[in-house]
């Protein structure tokens, strides 16, 4: 059985190291996981005035989340939290009230930074947001990627074998988690 996994990238920078990490994940994913980016760059700033008539960009994000079985968030850390663009996208997906797109979608978080704590604080903030929108999150293994020069090239090739193995195993564990969570959701009590 294969699963579609939507990937949110929390950086719009053209040379984003988190985009490189997302590309690497796409390459290293097991055949059962089909990773596809959910673009967030065209979203206006969320404002609840939009709830009465969601614009196309907002509907596109909600439709994209609805079309996948699970989600991966690959995010930089901005000032010890997640970038506004990513929070904005989650706000769009969570509304209008009563139509939260994230509910019951299994999720995993990771991120890359040249800093020594490697997005750990941002990921913790993101976990808090994902809890509120009722997305079951894999707890372990955590994936804090300390990005050194050339760690992942522009095509998503990981140049350090230990990091490549780590990411492959992380994806394997997420696959197991998806199977468990979605399997449990099908049980009728
Ligand atoms: C940063 N950066 C950063 N790094 C970090 O480890 N912790 C932090 O709190 C911050 N804060 C921060 C704020 C802002 C506004 C910027 C622009 C940058 C550095 C950041 O990790 C680095 O720029 C990464 O390259 C960003 O990821 P992308 O955009 O390359 O994917």
PDB file of N, CA, C and O and ligand atoms in Angstrom, residues 9-13 15-19 75-81 112-119, ligand 1:
ATOM      1  N   UNK A   9       7.242  23.400   2.909  1.00  0.00           N
ATOM      2  CA  UNK A   9       8.596  23.927   3.094  1.00  0.00           C
ATOM      3  C   UNK A   9       8.460  25.349   3.634  1.00  0.00           C
ATOM      4  O   UNK A   9       7.853  26.207   2.983  1.00  0.00           O
ATOM      5  N   UNK A  10       9.031  25.587   4.802  1.00  0.00           N
ATOM      6  CA  UNK A  10       8.824  26.861   5.491  1.00  0.00           C
ATOM      7  C   UNK A  10       9.742  27.980   5.049  1.00  0.00           C
ATOM      8  O   UNK A  10       9.929  28.948   5.788  1.00  0.00           O
ATOM      9  N   UNK A  11      10.315  27.873   3.862  1.00  0.00           N
ATOM     10  CA  UNK A  11      11.189  28.926   3.344  1.00  0.00           C
ATOM     11  C   UNK A  11      10.840  29.205   1.897  1.00  0.00           C
ATOM     12  O   UNK A  11      10.648  28.269   1.111  1.00  0.00           O
ATOM     13  N   UNK A  12      10.797  30.492   1.547  1.00  0.00           N
ATOM     14  CA  UNK A  12      10.560  30.868   0.147  1.00  0.00           C
ATOM     15  C   UNK A  12      11.865  31.277  -0.537  1.00  0.00           C
ATOM     16  O   UNK A  12      11.850  31.681  -1.704  1.00  0.00           O
ATOM     17  N   UNK A  13      12.976  31.179   0.154  1.00  0.00           N
ATOM     18  CA  UNK A  13      14.263  31.617  -0.414  1.00  0.00           C
ATOM     19  C   UNK A  13      14.661  30.721  -1.593  1.00  0.00           C
ATOM     20  O   UNK A  13      14.491  29.500  -1.540  1.00  0.00           O
ATOM     21  N   UNK A  15      17.532  29.841  -2.651  1.00  0.00           N
ATOM     22  CA  UNK A  15      18.612  28.873  -2.379  1.00  0.00           C
ATOM     23  C   UNK A  15      18.413  28.205  -1.011  1.00  0.00           C
ATOM     24  O   UNK A  15      19.378  27.859  -0.330  1.00  0.00           O
ATOM     25  N   UNK A  16      17.164  28.021  -0.655  1.00  0.00           N
ATOM     26  CA  UNK A  16      16.826  27.494   0.672  1.00  0.00           C
ATOM     27  C   UNK A  16      17.491  26.147   0.974  1.00  0.00           C
ATOM     28  O   UNK A  16      17.390  25.196   0.191  1.00  0.00           O
ATOM     29  N   UNK A  17      18.119  26.071   2.141  1.00  0.00           N
ATOM     30  CA  UNK A  17      18.687  24.784   2.559  1.00  0.00           C
ATOM     31  C   UNK A  17      17.563  23.818   2.959  1.00  0.00           C
ATOM     32  O   UNK A  17      17.724  22.603   2.879  1.00  0.00           O
ATOM     33  N   UNK A  18      16.440  24.361   3.365  1.00  0.00           N
ATOM     34  CA  UNK A  18      15.312  23.483   3.711  1.00  0.00           C
ATOM     35  C   UNK A  18      14.674  22.888   2.461  1.00  0.00           C
ATOM     36  O   UNK A  18      14.160  21.770   2.496  1.00  0.00           O
ATOM     37  N   UNK A  19      14.686  23.631   1.370  1.00  0.00           N
ATOM     38  CA  UNK A  19      14.227  23.048   0.096  1.00  0.00           C
ATOM     39  C   UNK A  19      15.176  21.917  -0.327  1.00  0.00           C
ATOM     40  O   UNK A  19      14.745  20.872  -0.821  1.00  0.00           O
ATOM     41  N   UNK A  75      11.207  22.909   7.955  1.00  0.00           N
ATOM     42  CA  UNK A  75      11.183  24.341   8.235  1.00  0.00           C
ATOM     43  C   UNK A  75      12.492  24.906   8.777  1.00  0.00           C
ATOM     44  O   UNK A  75      13.183  24.254   9.560  1.00  0.00           O
ATOM     45  N   UNK A  76      12.793  26.138   8.363  1.00  0.00           N
ATOM     46  CA  UNK A  76      13.883  26.850   9.039  1.00  0.00           C
ATOM     47  C   UNK A  76      13.410  27.317  10.409  1.00  0.00           C
ATOM     48  O   UNK A  76      12.211  27.230  10.721  1.00  0.00           O
ATOM     49  N   UNK A  77      14.353  27.810  11.182  1.00  0.00           N
ATOM     50  CA  UNK A  77      14.017  28.482  12.449  1.00  0.00           C
ATOM     51  C   UNK A  77      14.253  29.966  12.237  1.00  0.00           C
ATOM     52  O   UNK A  77      15.316  30.374  11.793  1.00  0.00           O
ATOM     53  N   UNK A  78      13.214  30.776  12.518  1.00  0.00           N
ATOM     54  CA  UNK A  78      13.344  32.241  12.442  1.00  0.00           C
ATOM     55  C   UNK A  78      13.134  32.792  13.846  1.00  0.00           C
ATOM     56  O   UNK A  78      12.035  32.652  14.414  1.00  0.00           O
ATOM     57  N   UNK A  79      14.149  33.396  14.377  1.00  0.00           N
ATOM     58  CA  UNK A  79      14.038  34.021  15.700  1.00  0.00           C
ATOM     59  C   UNK A  79      13.416  33.076  16.721  1.00  0.00           C
ATOM     60  O   UNK A  79      12.471  33.396  17.429  1.00  0.00           O
ATOM     61  N   UNK A  80      13.938  31.842  16.697  1.00  0.00           N
ATOM     62  CA  UNK A  80      13.548  30.791  17.633  1.00  0.00           C
ATOM     63  C   UNK A  80      12.084  30.367  17.511  1.00  0.00           C
ATOM     64  O   UNK A  80      11.471  29.914  18.476  1.00  0.00           O
ATOM     65  N   UNK A  81      11.535  30.518  16.281  1.00  0.00           N
ATOM     66  CA  UNK A  81      10.186  30.008  16.033  1.00  0.00           C
ATOM     67  C   UNK A  81      10.091  29.615  14.563  1.00  0.00           C
ATOM     68  O   UNK A  81      11.112  29.537  13.872  1.00  0.00           O
ATOM     69  N   UNK A 112      16.355  22.334   8.812  1.00  0.00           N
ATOM     70  CA  UNK A 112      17.802  22.499   8.719  1.00  0.00           C
ATOM     71  C   UNK A 112      18.199  23.928   9.052  1.00  0.00           C
ATOM     72  O   UNK A 112      17.499  24.879   8.687  1.00  0.00           O
ATOM     73  N   UNK A 113      19.320  24.040   9.739  1.00  0.00           N
ATOM     74  CA  UNK A 113      19.859  25.361  10.071  1.00  0.00           C
ATOM     75  C   UNK A 113      21.372  25.241  10.196  1.00  0.00           C
ATOM     76  O   UNK A 113      21.881  24.200  10.616  1.00  0.00           O
ATOM     77  N   UNK A 114      22.085  26.313   9.840  1.00  0.00           N
ATOM     78  CA  UNK A 114      23.530  26.292  10.088  1.00  0.00           C
ATOM     79  C   UNK A 114      23.837  26.442  11.572  1.00  0.00           C
ATOM     80  O   UNK A 114      24.951  26.202  12.007  1.00  0.00           O
ATOM     81  N   UNK A 115      22.830  26.836  12.359  1.00  0.00           N
ATOM     82  CA  UNK A 115      23.027  27.030  13.796  1.00  0.00           C
ATOM     83  C   UNK A 115      23.153  25.701  14.531  1.00  0.00           C
ATOM     84  O   UNK A 115      22.644  24.681  14.070  1.00  0.00           O
ATOM     85  N   UNK A 116      23.797  25.744  15.705  1.00  0.00           N
ATOM     86  CA  UNK A 116      24.133  24.508  16.412  1.00  0.00           C
ATOM     87  C   UNK A 116      22.908  23.762  16.951  1.00  0.00           C
ATOM     88  O   UNK A 116      22.949  22.557  17.139  1.00  0.00           O
ATOM     89  N   UNK A 117      21.806  24.484  17.217  1.00  0.00           N
ATOM     90  CA  UNK A 117      20.656  23.723  17.730  1.00  0.00           C
ATOM     91  C   UNK A 117      19.666  23.343  16.622  1.00  0.00           C
ATOM     92  O   UNK A 117      18.613  22.763  16.892  1.00  0.00           O
ATOM     93  N   UNK A 118      20.020  23.703  15.386  1.00  0.00           N
ATOM     94  CA  UNK A 118      19.417  23.069  14.210  1.00  0.00           C
ATOM     95  C   UNK A 118      17.889  23.022  14.209  1.00  0.00           C
ATOM     96  O   UNK A 118      17.298  21.962  14.033  1.00  0.00           O
ATOM     97  N   UNK A 119      17.245  24.146  14.403  1.00  0.00           N
ATOM     98  CA  UNK A 119      15.778  24.312  14.336  1.00  0.00           C
ATOM     99  C   UNK A 119      15.012  23.642  15.480  1.00  0.00           C
ATOM    100  O   UNK A 119      13.796  23.487  15.402  1.00  0.00           O
TER     101      UNK A 119
HETATM  102  C1  LIG B   1      17.504  33.160  10.830  1.00  0.00           C
HETATM  103  N1  LIG B   1      18.351  32.093  11.111  1.00  0.00           N
HETATM  104  C2  LIG B   1      18.213  31.421  12.312  1.00  0.00           C
HETATM  105  N2  LIG B   1      18.854  30.221  12.529  1.00  0.00           N
HETATM  106  C3  LIG B   1      18.643  29.525  13.670  1.00  0.00           C
HETATM  107  O1  LIG B   1      19.202  28.446  13.838  1.00  0.00           O
HETATM  108  N3  LIG B   1      17.816  30.019  14.653  1.00  0.00           N
HETATM  109  C4  LIG B   1      17.160  31.197  14.509  1.00  0.00           C
HETATM  110  O2  LIG B   1      16.416  31.587  15.386  1.00  0.00           O
HETATM  111  C5  LIG B   1      17.356  31.932  13.306  1.00  0.00           C
HETATM  112  N4  LIG B   1      16.709  33.123  13.097  1.00  0.00           N
HETATM  113  C6  LIG B   1      16.679  33.673  11.842  1.00  0.00           C
HETATM  114  C7  LIG B   1      15.809  34.740  11.570  1.00  0.00           C
HETATM  115  C8  LIG B   1      15.725  35.239  10.289  1.00  0.00           C
HETATM  116  C9  LIG B   1      14.728  36.332   9.983  1.00  0.00           C
HETATM  117  C10 LIG B   1      16.536  34.710   9.263  1.00  0.00           C
HETATM  118  C11 LIG B   1      16.436  35.254   7.844  1.00  0.00           C
HETATM  119  C12 LIG B   1      17.420  33.715   9.538  1.00  0.00           C
HETATM  120  C13 LIG B   1      19.300  31.600  10.109  1.00  0.00           C
HETATM  121  C14 LIG B   1      18.651  30.525   9.258  1.00  0.00           C
HETATM  122  O3  LIG B   1      18.799  29.280   9.910  1.00  0.00           O
HETATM  123  C15 LIG B   1      19.334  30.458   7.890  1.00  0.00           C
HETATM  124  O4  LIG B   1      19.121  31.699   7.223  1.00  0.00           O
HETATM  125  C16 LIG B   1      18.784  29.339   7.027  1.00  0.00           C
HETATM  126  O5  LIG B   1      19.517  29.264   5.829  1.00  0.00           O
HETATM  127  C17 LIG B   1      17.298  29.549   6.702  1.00  0.00           C
HETATM  128  O6  LIG B   1      16.768  28.437   6.022  1.00  0.00           O
HETATM  129  P1  LIG B   1      16.504  28.471   4.450  1.00  0.00           P
HETATM  130  O7  LIG B   1      15.721  29.716   4.139  1.00  0.00           O
HETATM  131  O8  LIG B   1      17.873  28.523   3.774  1.00  0.00           O
HETATM  132  O9  LIG B   1      15.772  27.218   4.183  1.00  0.00           O
END
